[in-house]
Short mmCIF file of C-alpha atoms and ligand atoms in Angstrom, two decimals:
data_model
loop_
_atom_site.label_atom_id
_atom_site.label_comp_id
_atom_site.label_asym_id
_atom_site.label_seq_id
_atom_site.Cartn_x
_atom_site.Cartn_y
_atom_site.Cartn_z
CA MET A 1 64.56 -52.95 32.83
CA GLN A 2 64.29 -51.19 29.48
CA ASN A 3 67.13 -48.83 28.51
CA LEU A 4 65.83 -45.28 29.16
CA GLN A 5 67.19 -43.97 25.83
CA GLU A 6 65.14 -46.61 23.99
CA CYS A 7 62.04 -45.91 26.01
CA HIS A 8 59.37 -44.94 23.47
CA VAL A 9 57.51 -42.73 25.95
CA LEU A 10 60.47 -40.35 26.26
CA GLN A 11 60.76 -39.93 22.48
CA GLN A 12 57.24 -38.52 22.18
CA PRO A 13 57.31 -35.05 20.51
CA ILE A 14 55.73 -32.50 22.84
CA GLU A 15 53.82 -30.90 19.95
CA SER A 16 51.00 -33.44 20.29
CA PHE A 17 50.29 -32.24 23.86
CA ILE A 18 50.06 -28.50 23.13
CA ILE A 19 46.75 -26.69 23.62
CA SER A 20 47.20 -24.06 20.92
CA ALA A 21 47.43 -20.35 21.71
CA GLU A 22 44.01 -19.64 20.14
CA GLU A 23 42.37 -21.98 22.63
CA VAL A 24 44.20 -20.61 25.66
CA ALA A 25 42.43 -18.03 27.85
CA HIS A 26 44.80 -15.14 28.51
CA VAL A 27 44.96 -11.52 29.64
CA GLN A 28 47.29 -8.62 28.86
CA PRO A 29 49.65 -6.82 31.29
CA ASP A 30 47.64 -3.59 31.24
CA ASN A 31 44.28 -5.26 31.86
CA SER A 32 42.82 -4.55 35.29
CA LEU A 33 42.82 -7.23 37.98
CA GLU A 34 39.03 -7.02 37.86
CA HIS A 35 39.08 -8.14 34.22
CA ALA A 36 41.60 -10.92 34.97
CA LEU A 37 39.50 -12.17 37.90
CA LEU A 38 36.41 -12.29 35.70
CA VAL A 39 38.29 -14.31 33.04
CA LEU A 40 39.66 -16.69 35.68
CA VAL A 41 36.32 -17.21 37.42
CA LYS A 42 34.34 -17.59 34.18
CA SER A 43 36.85 -20.03 32.68
CA GLY A 44 37.26 -21.99 35.91
CA TYR A 45 41.07 -21.92 35.58
CA THR A 46 43.39 -21.35 38.52
CA ALA A 47 45.96 -19.38 36.53
CA ILE A 48 46.37 -18.20 32.94
CA PRO A 49 49.18 -16.75 30.79
CA VAL A 50 49.69 -13.00 30.36
CA LEU A 51 50.48 -12.13 26.72
CA ASP A 52 51.31 -8.77 25.16
CA THR A 53 49.68 -7.48 21.98
CA SER A 54 52.31 -9.26 19.85
CA PHE A 55 51.52 -12.62 21.52
CA LYS A 56 54.72 -12.71 23.55
CA LEU A 57 54.51 -14.35 26.96
CA ARG A 58 54.99 -11.77 29.73
CA GLY A 59 53.86 -13.64 32.85
CA LEU A 60 51.28 -15.74 34.63
CA ILE A 61 48.41 -14.52 36.77
CA SER A 62 46.50 -16.62 39.28
CA LYS A 63 43.34 -16.23 41.37
CA ALA A 64 45.49 -16.50 44.49
CA GLN A 65 47.67 -13.53 43.43
CA ILE A 66 44.60 -11.43 42.72
CA LEU A 67 42.95 -12.29 46.05
CA ASP A 68 46.21 -11.60 47.85
CA SER A 69 46.46 -8.15 46.23
CA MET A 70 42.99 -7.28 47.66
CA ILE A 71 44.04 -7.82 51.26
CA GLY A 72 44.25 -4.50 53.12
CA ILE A 73 45.36 -3.94 56.72
CA GLU A 74 42.21 -5.27 58.34
CA LYS A 75 39.82 -6.07 55.52
CA LEU A 76 39.49 -6.99 51.87
CA GLU A 77 39.66 -3.95 49.58
CA PRO A 78 37.94 -5.00 46.34
CA GLU A 79 38.19 -1.43 44.98
CA ARG A 80 41.86 -2.23 44.38
CA LEU A 81 40.80 -4.60 41.60
CA HIS A 82 40.13 -1.87 39.06
CA LYS A 83 43.00 0.36 40.22
CA THR A 84 45.68 -2.32 39.84
CA SER A 85 46.85 -3.84 36.57
CA VAL A 86 47.78 -7.44 35.85
CA GLY A 87 51.39 -6.39 35.14
CA ASP A 88 51.78 -5.16 38.75
CA VAL A 89 50.88 -8.50 40.27
CA MET A 90 51.74 -11.28 37.77
CA SER A 91 54.64 -13.71 38.21
CA ILE A 92 57.48 -13.05 35.83
CA SER A 93 59.66 -15.94 36.94
CA PHE A 94 58.29 -19.32 35.84
CA GLN A 95 59.29 -22.39 33.89
CA CYS A 96 58.60 -22.38 30.17
CA VAL A 97 59.84 -24.60 27.29
CA SER A 98 60.65 -24.18 23.62
CA GLU A 99 58.71 -26.04 20.93
CA ASP A 100 61.44 -28.68 20.50
CA ALA A 101 62.00 -29.39 24.20
CA PRO A 102 62.23 -33.10 25.08
CA PHE A 103 59.23 -34.79 26.69
CA GLU A 104 61.36 -35.49 29.79
CA LYS A 105 61.92 -31.77 30.41
CA VAL A 106 58.22 -30.91 30.20
CA LEU A 107 57.39 -33.83 32.47
CA SER A 108 59.90 -32.70 35.10
CA TYR A 109 58.63 -29.08 34.96
CA SER A 110 55.07 -30.35 35.39
CA ILE A 111 55.89 -31.73 38.85
CA ASN A 112 55.57 -28.22 40.25
CA ASN A 113 53.30 -26.61 37.64
CA PRO A 114 49.76 -27.55 36.57
CA PHE A 115 50.62 -26.24 33.08
CA ILE A 116 53.75 -25.29 31.15
CA CYS A 117 53.91 -22.53 28.52
CA VAL A 118 55.51 -23.30 25.16
CA GLU A 119 57.26 -20.69 22.98
CA ASN A 120 58.80 -20.88 19.52
CA HIS A 121 62.39 -19.83 18.81
CA GLN A 122 61.28 -16.27 18.08
CA GLY A 123 59.81 -16.03 21.57
CA SER A 124 56.18 -16.13 20.44
CA PHE A 125 53.68 -17.96 22.59
CA LEU A 126 52.53 -21.25 21.01
CA GLY A 127 50.30 -22.58 23.78
CA ILE A 128 50.38 -24.64 26.95
CA ILE A 129 50.83 -28.26 28.01
CA THR A 130 48.82 -29.33 31.04
CA ARG A 131 50.05 -31.80 33.63
CA SER A 132 46.75 -33.69 33.30
CA LYS A 133 47.39 -34.34 29.56
CA LEU A 134 50.87 -35.69 30.31
CA LEU A 135 49.54 -37.93 33.09
CA ALA A 136 46.71 -39.22 30.89
CA TYR A 137 49.24 -40.09 28.19
CA LEU A 138 51.57 -41.84 30.66
CA ASN A 139 48.66 -43.73 32.17
CA GLY A 140 47.58 -44.95 28.70
CA TYR A 141 51.16 -45.91 27.87
CA LEU A 142 51.58 -47.93 31.08
CA HIS A 143 48.31 -49.79 30.45
CA GLU A 144 49.45 -50.66 26.92
CA GLN A 145 52.79 -51.94 28.25
CA LYS A 146 50.98 -54.10 30.80
CA LYS A 147 48.73 -55.60 28.09
CA HIS A 148 51.75 -56.52 25.95
CA GLN A 149 53.47 -58.22 28.88
CA LYS A 150 50.54 -60.64 29.34
P1 AMP B 201 43.59 -29.02 33.59
O1 AMP B 201 44.71 -30.01 33.66
O2 AMP B 201 42.83 -29.07 32.30
O3 AMP B 201 42.75 -29.02 34.84
O4 AMP B 201 44.31 -27.59 33.57
C1 AMP B 201 45.22 -27.23 34.58
C2 AMP B 201 45.45 -25.74 34.53
O5 AMP B 201 46.00 -25.38 33.25
C3 AMP B 201 44.18 -24.87 34.64
O6 AMP B 201 43.78 -24.63 35.98
C4 AMP B 201 44.65 -23.60 34.01
O7 AMP B 201 45.48 -22.88 34.91
C5 AMP B 201 45.51 -24.11 32.85
N1 AMP B 201 44.70 -24.27 31.63
C6 AMP B 201 44.21 -25.43 31.11
N2 AMP B 201 43.54 -25.21 29.95
C7 AMP B 201 43.61 -23.86 29.74
C8 AMP B 201 43.11 -22.99 28.70
N3 AMP B 201 42.43 -23.44 27.66
N4 AMP B 201 43.37 -21.66 28.83
C9 AMP B 201 44.08 -21.18 29.87
N5 AMP B 201 44.59 -21.94 30.86
C10 AMP B 201 44.35 -23.27 30.81
#
């Protein structure tokens, strides 16, 4: 068994996995839930980051949270969508990493999250790393290892 510290896969800088901020769909805390739902449905994403006007990460908003906020006592109340803002519903407690976090940390956070937000040391949002990118990389790495063992 290879020594874990020497394991090349764990030394991989996380930078190469980041989908940069400009390519990440996002909303702002004072956007309406209606706007956020449109962005989520049009993009096909389950959840997206919430950034303020200075590109600082403030939360995450998901389709499930928006649908949940529409549930009234006995029926759906879609009129709530334009009365409620993203900031009232978004999650503010979530796992996030800094730009120099080790691969291992991002991988362990991805167990429970389909994507992880990355910030720089000034707290500005740099982008996201998706679980699918990490798995694709690991899959490729394992195939390479197998080839070299033959
Ligand atoms: P994927 O692994 O590409 O299916 O993405 C998993 C999740 O990451 C999506 O459902 C979104 O919540 C988020 N995501 C991926 N790419 C983007 C993007 N460009 N903008 C915003 N969120 C994204």
